[in-house]
Coordinates of C-alpha atoms in Angstrom, one line a residue:
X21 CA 34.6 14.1 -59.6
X22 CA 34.0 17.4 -57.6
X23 CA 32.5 19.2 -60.8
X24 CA 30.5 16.3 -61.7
X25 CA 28.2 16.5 -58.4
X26 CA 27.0 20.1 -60.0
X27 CA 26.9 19.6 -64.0
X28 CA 25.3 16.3 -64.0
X29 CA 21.7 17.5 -63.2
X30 CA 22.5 20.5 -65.8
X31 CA 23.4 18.1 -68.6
X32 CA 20.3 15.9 -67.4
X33 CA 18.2 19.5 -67.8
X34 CA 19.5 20.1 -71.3
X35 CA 18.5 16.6 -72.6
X36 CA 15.4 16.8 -71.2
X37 CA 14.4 20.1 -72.6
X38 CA 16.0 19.3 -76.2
X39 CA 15.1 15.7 -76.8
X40 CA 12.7 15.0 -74.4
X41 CA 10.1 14.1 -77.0
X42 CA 12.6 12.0 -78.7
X43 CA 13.4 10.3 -75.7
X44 CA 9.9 9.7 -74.5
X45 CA 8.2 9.1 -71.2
X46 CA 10.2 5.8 -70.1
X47 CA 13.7 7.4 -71.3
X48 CA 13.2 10.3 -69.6
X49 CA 12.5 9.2 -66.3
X50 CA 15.4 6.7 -66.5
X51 CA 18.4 9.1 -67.6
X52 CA 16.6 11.4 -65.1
X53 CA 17.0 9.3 -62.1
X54 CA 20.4 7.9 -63.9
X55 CA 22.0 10.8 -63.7
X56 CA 20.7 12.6 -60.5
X57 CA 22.3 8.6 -58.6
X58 CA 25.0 9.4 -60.6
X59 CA 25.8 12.8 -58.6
X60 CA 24.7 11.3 -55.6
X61 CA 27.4 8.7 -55.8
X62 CA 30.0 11.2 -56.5
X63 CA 28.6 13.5 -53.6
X64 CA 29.3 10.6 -51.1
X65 CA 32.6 9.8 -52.8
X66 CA 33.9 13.6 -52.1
X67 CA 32.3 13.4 -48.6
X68 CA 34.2 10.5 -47.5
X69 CA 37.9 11.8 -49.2
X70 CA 37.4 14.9 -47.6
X71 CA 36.4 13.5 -44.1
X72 CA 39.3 11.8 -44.4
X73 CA 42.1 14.9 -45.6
X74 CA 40.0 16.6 -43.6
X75 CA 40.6 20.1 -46.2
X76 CA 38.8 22.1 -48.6
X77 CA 39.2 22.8 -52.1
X78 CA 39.0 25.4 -54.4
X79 CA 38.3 25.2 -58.0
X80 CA 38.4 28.0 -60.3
X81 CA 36.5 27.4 -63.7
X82 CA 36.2 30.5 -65.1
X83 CA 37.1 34.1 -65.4
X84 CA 33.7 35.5 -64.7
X85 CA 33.5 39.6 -64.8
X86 CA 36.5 42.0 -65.0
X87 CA 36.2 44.9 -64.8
X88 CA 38.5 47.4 -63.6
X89 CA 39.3 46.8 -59.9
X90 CA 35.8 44.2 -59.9
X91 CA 36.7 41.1 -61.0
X92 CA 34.8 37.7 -60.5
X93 CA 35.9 34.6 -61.4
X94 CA 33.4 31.9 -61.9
X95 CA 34.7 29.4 -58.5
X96 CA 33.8 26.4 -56.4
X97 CA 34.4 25.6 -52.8
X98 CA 33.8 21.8 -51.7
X99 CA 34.0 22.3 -47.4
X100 CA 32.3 20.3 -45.0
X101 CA 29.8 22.6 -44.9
X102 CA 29.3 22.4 -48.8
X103 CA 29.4 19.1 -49.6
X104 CA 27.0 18.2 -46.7
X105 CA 24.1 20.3 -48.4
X106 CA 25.3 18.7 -51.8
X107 CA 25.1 15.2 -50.5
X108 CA 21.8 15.8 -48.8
X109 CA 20.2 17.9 -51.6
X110 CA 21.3 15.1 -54.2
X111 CA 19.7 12.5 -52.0
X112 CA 16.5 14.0 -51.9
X113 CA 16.2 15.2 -55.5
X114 CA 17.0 11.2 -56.0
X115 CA 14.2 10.3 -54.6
X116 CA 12.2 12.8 -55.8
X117 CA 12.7 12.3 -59.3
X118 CA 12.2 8.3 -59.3
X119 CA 9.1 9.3 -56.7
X120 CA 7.6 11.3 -60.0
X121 CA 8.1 8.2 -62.0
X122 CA 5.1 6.5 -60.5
X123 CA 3.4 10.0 -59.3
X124 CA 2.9 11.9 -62.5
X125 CA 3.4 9.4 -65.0
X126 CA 0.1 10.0 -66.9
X127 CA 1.3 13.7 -66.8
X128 CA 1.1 14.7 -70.8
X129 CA 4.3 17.0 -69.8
X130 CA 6.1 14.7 -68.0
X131 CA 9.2 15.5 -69.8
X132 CA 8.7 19.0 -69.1
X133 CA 8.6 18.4 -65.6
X134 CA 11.8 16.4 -65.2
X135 CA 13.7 18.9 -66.9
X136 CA 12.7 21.8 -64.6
X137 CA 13.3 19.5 -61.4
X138 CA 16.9 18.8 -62.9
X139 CA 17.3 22.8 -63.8
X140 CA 16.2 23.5 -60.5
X141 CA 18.7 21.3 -58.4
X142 CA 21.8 22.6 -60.8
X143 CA 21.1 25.5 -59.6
X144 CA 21.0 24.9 -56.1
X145 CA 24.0 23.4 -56.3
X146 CA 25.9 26.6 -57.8
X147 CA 24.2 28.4 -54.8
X148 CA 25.7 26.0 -51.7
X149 CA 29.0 25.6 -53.5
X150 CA 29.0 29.1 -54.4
X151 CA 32.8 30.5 -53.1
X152 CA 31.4 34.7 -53.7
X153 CA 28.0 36.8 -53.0
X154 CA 27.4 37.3 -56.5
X155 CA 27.6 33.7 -57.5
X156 CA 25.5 32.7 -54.6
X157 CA 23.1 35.3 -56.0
X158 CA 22.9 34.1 -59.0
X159 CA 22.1 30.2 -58.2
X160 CA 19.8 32.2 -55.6
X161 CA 17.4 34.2 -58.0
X162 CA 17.9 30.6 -60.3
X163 CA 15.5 28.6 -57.8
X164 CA 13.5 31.1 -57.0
X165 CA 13.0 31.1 -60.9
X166 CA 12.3 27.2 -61.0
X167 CA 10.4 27.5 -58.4
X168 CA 7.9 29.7 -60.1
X169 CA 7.9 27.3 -62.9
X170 CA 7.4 24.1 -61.2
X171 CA 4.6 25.7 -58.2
X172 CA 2.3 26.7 -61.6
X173 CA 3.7 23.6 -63.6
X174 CA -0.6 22.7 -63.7
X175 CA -0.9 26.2 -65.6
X176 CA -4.5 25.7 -66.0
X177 CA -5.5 26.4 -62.3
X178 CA -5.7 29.8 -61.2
X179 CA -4.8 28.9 -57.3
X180 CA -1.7 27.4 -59.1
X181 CA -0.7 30.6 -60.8
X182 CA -2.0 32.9 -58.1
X183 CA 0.5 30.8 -55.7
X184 CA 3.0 30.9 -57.8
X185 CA 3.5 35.2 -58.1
X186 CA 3.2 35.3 -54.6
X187 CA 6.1 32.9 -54.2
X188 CA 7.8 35.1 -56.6
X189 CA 6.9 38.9 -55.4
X190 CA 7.7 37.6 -51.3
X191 CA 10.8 36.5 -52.8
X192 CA 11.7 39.3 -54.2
X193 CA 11.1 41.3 -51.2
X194 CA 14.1 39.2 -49.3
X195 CA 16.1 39.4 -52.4
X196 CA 16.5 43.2 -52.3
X197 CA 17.8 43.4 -48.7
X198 CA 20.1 40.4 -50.1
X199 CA 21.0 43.1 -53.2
X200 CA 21.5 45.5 -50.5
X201 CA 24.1 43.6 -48.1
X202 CA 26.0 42.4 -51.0
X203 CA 26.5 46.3 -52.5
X204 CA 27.2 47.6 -48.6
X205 CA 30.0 44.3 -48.6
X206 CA 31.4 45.5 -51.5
X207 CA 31.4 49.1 -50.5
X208 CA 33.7 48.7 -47.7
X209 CA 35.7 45.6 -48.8
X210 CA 36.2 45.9 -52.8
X211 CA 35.6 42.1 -53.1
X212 CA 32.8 40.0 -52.6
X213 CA 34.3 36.6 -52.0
X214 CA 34.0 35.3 -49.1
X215 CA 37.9 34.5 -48.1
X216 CA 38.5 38.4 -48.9
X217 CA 35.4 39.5 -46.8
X218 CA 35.1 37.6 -43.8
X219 CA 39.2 38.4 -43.5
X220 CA 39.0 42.1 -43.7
X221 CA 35.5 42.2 -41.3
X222 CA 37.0 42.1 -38.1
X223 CA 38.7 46.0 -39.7
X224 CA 35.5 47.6 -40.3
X225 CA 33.7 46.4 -37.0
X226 CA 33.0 49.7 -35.2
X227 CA 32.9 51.9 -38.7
X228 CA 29.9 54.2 -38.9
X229 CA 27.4 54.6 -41.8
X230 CA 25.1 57.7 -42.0
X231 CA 22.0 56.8 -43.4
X232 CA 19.7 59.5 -43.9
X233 CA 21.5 61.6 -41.1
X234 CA 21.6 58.3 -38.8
X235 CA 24.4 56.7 -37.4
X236 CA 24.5 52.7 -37.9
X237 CA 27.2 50.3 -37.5
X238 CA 28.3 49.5 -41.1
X239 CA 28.5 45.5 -40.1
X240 CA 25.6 45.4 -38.4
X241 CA 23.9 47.0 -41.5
X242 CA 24.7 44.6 -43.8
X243 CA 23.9 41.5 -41.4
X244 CA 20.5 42.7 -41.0
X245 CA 19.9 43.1 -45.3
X246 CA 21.3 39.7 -45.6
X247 CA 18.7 38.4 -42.6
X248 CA 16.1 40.3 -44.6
X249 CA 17.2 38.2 -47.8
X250 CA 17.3 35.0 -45.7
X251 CA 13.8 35.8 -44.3
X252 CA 12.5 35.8 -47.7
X253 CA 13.6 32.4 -48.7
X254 CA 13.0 30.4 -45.3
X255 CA 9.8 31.8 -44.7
X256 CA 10.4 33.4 -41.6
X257 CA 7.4 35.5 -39.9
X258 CA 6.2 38.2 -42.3
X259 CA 7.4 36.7 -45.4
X260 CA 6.2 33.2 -44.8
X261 CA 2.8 33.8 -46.8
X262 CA 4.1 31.9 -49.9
X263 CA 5.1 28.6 -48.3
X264 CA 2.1 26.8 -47.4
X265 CA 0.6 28.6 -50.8
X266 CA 3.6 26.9 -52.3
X267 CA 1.7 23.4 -51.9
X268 CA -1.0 24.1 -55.0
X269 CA 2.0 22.4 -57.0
X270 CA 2.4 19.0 -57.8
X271 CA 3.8 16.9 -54.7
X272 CA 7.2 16.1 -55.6
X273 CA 7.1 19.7 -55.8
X274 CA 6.3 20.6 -52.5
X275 CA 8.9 18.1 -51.2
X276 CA 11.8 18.9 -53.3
X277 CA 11.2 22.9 -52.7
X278 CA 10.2 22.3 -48.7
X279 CA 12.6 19.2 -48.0
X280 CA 15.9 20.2 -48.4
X281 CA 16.6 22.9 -51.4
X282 CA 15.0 26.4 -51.5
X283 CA 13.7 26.8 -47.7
X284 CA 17.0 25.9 -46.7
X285 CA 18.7 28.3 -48.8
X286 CA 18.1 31.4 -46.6
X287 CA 19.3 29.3 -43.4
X288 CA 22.5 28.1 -45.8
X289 CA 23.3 31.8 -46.5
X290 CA 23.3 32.7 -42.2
X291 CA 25.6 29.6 -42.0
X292 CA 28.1 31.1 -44.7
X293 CA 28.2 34.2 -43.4
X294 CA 28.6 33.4 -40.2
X295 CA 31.7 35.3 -39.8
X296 CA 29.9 38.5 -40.1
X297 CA 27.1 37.7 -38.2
X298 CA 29.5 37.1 -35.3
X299 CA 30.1 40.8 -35.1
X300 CA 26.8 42.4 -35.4
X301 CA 25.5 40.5 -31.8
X302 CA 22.6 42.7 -31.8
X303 CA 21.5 40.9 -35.0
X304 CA 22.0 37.9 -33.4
X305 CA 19.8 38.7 -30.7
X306 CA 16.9 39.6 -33.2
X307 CA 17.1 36.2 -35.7
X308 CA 17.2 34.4 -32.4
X309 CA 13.4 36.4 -31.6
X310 CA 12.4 36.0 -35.0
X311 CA 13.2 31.9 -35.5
X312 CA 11.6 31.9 -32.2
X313 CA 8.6 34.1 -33.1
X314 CA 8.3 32.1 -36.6
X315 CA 9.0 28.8 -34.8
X316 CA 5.5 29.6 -32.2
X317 CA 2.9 31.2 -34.3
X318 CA 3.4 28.9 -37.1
X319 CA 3.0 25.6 -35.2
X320 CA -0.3 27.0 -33.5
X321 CA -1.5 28.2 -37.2
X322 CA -0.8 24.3 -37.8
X323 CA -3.4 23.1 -35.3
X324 CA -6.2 24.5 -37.5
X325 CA -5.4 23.3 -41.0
X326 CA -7.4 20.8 -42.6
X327 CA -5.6 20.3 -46.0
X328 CA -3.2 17.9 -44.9
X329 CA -0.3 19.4 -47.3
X330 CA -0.8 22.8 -45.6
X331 CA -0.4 21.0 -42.4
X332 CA 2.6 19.9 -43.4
X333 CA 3.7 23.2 -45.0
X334 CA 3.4 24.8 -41.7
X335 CA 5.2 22.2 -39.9
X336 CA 8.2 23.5 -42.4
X337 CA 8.3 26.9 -41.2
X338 CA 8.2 25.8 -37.7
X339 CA 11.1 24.0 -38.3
X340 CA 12.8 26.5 -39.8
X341 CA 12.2 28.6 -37.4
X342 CA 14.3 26.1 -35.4
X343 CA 17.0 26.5 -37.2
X344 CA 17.1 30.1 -37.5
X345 CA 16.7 30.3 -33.6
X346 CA 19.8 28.1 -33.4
X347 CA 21.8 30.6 -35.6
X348 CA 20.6 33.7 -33.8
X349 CA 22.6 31.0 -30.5
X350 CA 25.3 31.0 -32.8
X351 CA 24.8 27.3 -32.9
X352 CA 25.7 27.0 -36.6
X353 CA 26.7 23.0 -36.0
X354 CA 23.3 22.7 -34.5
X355 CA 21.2 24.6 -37.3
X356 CA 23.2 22.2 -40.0
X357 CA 22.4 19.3 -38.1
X358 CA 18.7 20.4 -37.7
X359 CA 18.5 20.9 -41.6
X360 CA 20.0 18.1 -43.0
X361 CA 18.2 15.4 -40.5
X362 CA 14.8 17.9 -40.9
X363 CA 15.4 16.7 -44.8
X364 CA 15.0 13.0 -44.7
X365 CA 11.9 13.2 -42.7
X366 CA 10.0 15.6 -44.0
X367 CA 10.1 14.6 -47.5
X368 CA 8.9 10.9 -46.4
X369 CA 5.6 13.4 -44.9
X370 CA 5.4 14.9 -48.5
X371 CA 5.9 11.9 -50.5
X372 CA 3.7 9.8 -48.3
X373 CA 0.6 12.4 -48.6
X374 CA 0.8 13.0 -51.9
X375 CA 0.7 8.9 -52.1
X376 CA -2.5 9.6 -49.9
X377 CA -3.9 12.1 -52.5
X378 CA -2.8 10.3 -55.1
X379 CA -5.2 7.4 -54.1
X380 CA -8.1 9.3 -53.5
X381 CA -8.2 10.8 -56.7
X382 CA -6.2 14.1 -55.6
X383 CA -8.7 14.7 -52.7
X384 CA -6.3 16.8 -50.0
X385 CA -9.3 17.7 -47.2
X386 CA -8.5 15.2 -43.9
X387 CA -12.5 15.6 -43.4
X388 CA -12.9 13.6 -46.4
X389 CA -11.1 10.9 -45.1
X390 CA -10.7 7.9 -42.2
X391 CA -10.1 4.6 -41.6
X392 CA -7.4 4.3 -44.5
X393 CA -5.2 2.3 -42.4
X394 CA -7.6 -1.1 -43.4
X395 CA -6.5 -0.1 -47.1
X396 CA -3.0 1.8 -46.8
X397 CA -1.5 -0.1 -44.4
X398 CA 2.1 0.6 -45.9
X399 CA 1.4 4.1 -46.2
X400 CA 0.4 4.5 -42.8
X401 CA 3.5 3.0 -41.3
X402 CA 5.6 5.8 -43.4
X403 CA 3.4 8.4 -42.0
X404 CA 3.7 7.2 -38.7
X405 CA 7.6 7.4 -39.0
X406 CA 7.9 10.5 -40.3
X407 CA 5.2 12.6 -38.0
X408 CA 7.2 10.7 -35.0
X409 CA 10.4 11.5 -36.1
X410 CA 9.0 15.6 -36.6
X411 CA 7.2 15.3 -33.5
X412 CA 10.4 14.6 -32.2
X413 CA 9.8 11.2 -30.7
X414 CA 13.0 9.7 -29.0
X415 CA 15.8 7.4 -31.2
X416 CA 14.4 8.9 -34.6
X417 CA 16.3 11.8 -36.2
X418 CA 14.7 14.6 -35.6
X419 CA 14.3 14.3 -32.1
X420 CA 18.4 14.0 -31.9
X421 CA 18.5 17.8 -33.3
X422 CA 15.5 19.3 -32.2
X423 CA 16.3 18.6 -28.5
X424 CA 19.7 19.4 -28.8
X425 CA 18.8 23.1 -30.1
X426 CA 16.9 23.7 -27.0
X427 CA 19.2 22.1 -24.8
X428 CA 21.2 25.2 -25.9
X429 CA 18.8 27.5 -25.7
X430 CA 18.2 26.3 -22.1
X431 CA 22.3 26.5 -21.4
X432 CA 22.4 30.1 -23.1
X433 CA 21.7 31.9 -19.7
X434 CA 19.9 35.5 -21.3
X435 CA 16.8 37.0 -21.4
X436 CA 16.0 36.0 -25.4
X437 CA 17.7 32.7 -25.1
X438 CA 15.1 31.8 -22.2
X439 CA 12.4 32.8 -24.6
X440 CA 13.7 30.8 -27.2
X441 CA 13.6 27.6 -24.8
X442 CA 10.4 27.8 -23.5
X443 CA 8.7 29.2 -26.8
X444 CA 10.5 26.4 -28.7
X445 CA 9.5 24.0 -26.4
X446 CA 5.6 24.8 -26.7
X447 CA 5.9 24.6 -30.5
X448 CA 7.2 21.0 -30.2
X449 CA 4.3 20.4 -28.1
X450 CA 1.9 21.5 -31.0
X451 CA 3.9 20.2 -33.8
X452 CA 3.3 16.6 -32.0
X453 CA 0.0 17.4 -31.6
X454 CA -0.5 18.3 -35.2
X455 CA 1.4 15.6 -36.6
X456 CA -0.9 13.3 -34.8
X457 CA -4.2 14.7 -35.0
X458 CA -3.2 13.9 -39.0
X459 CA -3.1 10.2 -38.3
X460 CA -6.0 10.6 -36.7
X461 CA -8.1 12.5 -38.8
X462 CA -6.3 10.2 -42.1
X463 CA -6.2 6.6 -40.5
X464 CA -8.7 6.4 -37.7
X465 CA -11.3 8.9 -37.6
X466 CA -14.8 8.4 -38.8
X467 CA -15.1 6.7 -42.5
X468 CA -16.0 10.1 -45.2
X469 CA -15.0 9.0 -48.1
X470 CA -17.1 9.0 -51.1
X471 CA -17.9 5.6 -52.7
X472 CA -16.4 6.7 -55.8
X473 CA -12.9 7.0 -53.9
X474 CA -13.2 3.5 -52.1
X475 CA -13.7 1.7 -55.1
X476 CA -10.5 3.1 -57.0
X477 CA -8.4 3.6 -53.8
X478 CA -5.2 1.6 -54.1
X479 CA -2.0 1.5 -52.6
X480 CA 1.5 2.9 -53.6
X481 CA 3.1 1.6 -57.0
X482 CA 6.8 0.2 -57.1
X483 CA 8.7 3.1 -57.2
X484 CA 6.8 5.5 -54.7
X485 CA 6.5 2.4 -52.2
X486 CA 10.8 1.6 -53.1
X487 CA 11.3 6.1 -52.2
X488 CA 8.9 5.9 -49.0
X489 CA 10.8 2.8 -47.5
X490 CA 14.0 4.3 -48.1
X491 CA 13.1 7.7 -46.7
X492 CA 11.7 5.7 -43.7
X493 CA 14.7 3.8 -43.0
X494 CA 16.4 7.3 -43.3
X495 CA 14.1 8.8 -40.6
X496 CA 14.6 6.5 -38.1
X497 CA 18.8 5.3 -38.6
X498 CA 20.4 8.0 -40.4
X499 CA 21.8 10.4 -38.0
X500 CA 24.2 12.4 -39.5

């Protein structure tokens, strides 16, 4: 049961990319969403036996690399941190994948598509349930290979190609500081599973490491590589250039990558290795100024977009920044909470744009719109939800985790946790502000729509309107 949560999206991947021509367009799409419920359901089932053991488990499939004193072996670990991300992950790549039933179905590789959305989440599972750094590692360079395939899956447009290597190169940036932490772990531990390292830690605490002639604390060394690595991958200040880029993909895209996989990876990794950032509180001190930092500038870059996917995109990294604020607290509960509830609603804003774009014929500028609330009624009331649930609007899930992380902030009585609270709280401001100057500009403003667009505009089909009503009900009841 615990196994099949991660090898059913890679067996759904296989067929897909082998038969997918044999299985056609309907097929597809059905063992697709078949099999991604199917590890959803199993998720859930895991969840509930071990809330109720209340233990962990450790399964060991394979005997990995061996060599000499190095030795790997190919593991699992299912602990309520683990199976959280998988239940949540599963959920949305659910939805996303019956979502791209109805979104890309005239897509002539639709197939093609699936199959990299199923590769993708595989792989995100092998990161999360990873039970080593080198096996996170690997499931970690996987989605940031996917998501270079599916941001430039419409290979005939150069933004799409041009967003894509930049995706790619910013990644790699945080993936050498990741390379970096892992070989300094290894250096002074011999191991690089996580049992062995965050165990034998506490030894090398106050052990000096000469770098070019300078002293620096060995463990505060490698927390700052693996922040560097996380940086990369949630989009924090410097490195977030290739998320709101990210959104020249198709929109299941966007959600999937933005919702609740690959920006959350670098936030997952802080989480896992929270024993060592426990020792290095000068590191602490720094992600707590740099979620902050990422959390302000971000929001205010928000106020001045006018595609609304960018909007959005920015609104991400905001939230992140959230997040990362709360780990630099050493909040770790709170971040969790943040990212799982930050999930649910912000795929309901993807999903429910790209149903906006979808119906004016891939038009993205809010100029070009207003008054679509006489014709997308529905789709307005799942934009409504999710903006108040980011904006943090009381009773809806986000505002449950947002105002909790600056509640601590507030009770954290230092210098950077002050500036956390009052910088965080000014980007809430904007982020409600944004989120409704969206409605505005979408559903109320002037009418600028071309003809051409009013005569074809429709609203959602089955199975987008069936994902955006249960994303909705998600936003507004589901508190995990």
């Amino acid at each position: 049961m615990f196994l099949a949560i991660i090898f059913l999206p890679f067996i759904s991947f296989c067929c897909l990319a082998f038969f997918g021509r044999f299985i056609g367009r309907l097929g597809a799409i059905q063992l697709s969403a078949v099999f991604m419920l199917l590890s959803h359901i199993s998720a859930l089932i895991c969840f509930y036996h071990l809330y109720k053991l209340n233990q962990s488990y450790y399964i060991t499939i394979i005997s990995w690399l061996d060599c000499g004193l190095f030795f790997i072996n190919w593991s699992v670990v299912f602990d309520s941190l683990s199976i959280s991300m998988l239940t949540m992950v599963s959920f949305i790549a659910s939805m996303v994948v019956i979502y791209s039933g109805g979104y890309m179905e005239n897509d002539p590789f639709f197939q093609r598509f699936l199959s990299y959305l199923a590769l993708f989440t595989f792989l995100m599972f092998i990161l999360i349930s990873s039970d080593n750094f080198i096996q996170l590692f690997f499931g970690w360079e996987g989605v940031g290979l996917c998501s270079y395939l599916l941001i430039s899956f419409w290979n005939t447009r150069v933004q799409a190609n041009k967003a894509a290597i930049q995706a790619l190169v910013l990644n790699r940036v945080g993936d050498i500081g990741f390379l970096l932490g892992t070989a300094f772990i290894y250096y002074i531990c011999r191991s690089v599973d996580f049992n062995i390292v965050f165990a034998l830690i506490p030894l090398y605490e106050h052990t000096i490491f000469y770098v070019l002639g300078q002293p620096f604390n060995i463990v505060t060394l490698i927390c700052l590589f693996l922040f560097i690595g996380a940086c990369g991958k949630s989009a924090q200040i410097g490195l977030h250039c290739w998320l709101p880029m990210a959104m020249e993909g198709p929109t299941p895209v966007s959600a999937l990558i933005h919702a609740a996989t690959m920006v959350t990876a670098g936030v997952f990794l802080i989480i896992r290795s929270s024993f060592l950032f426990e020792a290095a509180p000068s590191v602490l001190t720094f992600i707590t100024l740099m979620g902050t930092l990422t959390a302000f500038i971000t929001s205010t870059i928000g106020l001045f977009q006018f595609d609304i996917k960018k909007v959005i995109a920015y609104s991400t990294c905001s939230q992140l920044g959230y997040m990362v604020l709360s780990c630099g607290l050493s909040q770790y509960n709170a971040a969790i909470f943040h990212l799982i509830n930050h999930a649910f609603f912000k795929a309901l804003l993807f999903l429910t744009a790209g149903s906006i774009i979808h119906s004016l014929a891939g038009e993205q500028d809010m100029r070009k719109m207003g008054q679509l609330i006489k014709i997308l009624p529905s789709t307005y009331n799942s934009l409504l939800t999710g903006s108040l649930a980011l904006g943090g609007f009381p009773f809806l899930s986000g505002f449950y985790s947002k105002d909790f992380i600056l509640e601590l902030a507030y009770a954290h009585i230092t210098f950077h946790s002050s500036i956390a609270f009052w910088f965080g709280s000014i980007s809430a401001f904007f982020t409600a502000f944004y989120s409704f100057r969206v409605i505005y500009l979408v559903f109320f403003s002037k009418l600028n729509s071309p003809l051409f667009y009013l005569k074809n505009i429709h609203e959602y089909s089955i199975s987008i309107g069936l994902v955006l009503n249960i994303l909705t009900f998600s936003s507004i009841f589901l508190v995990i």
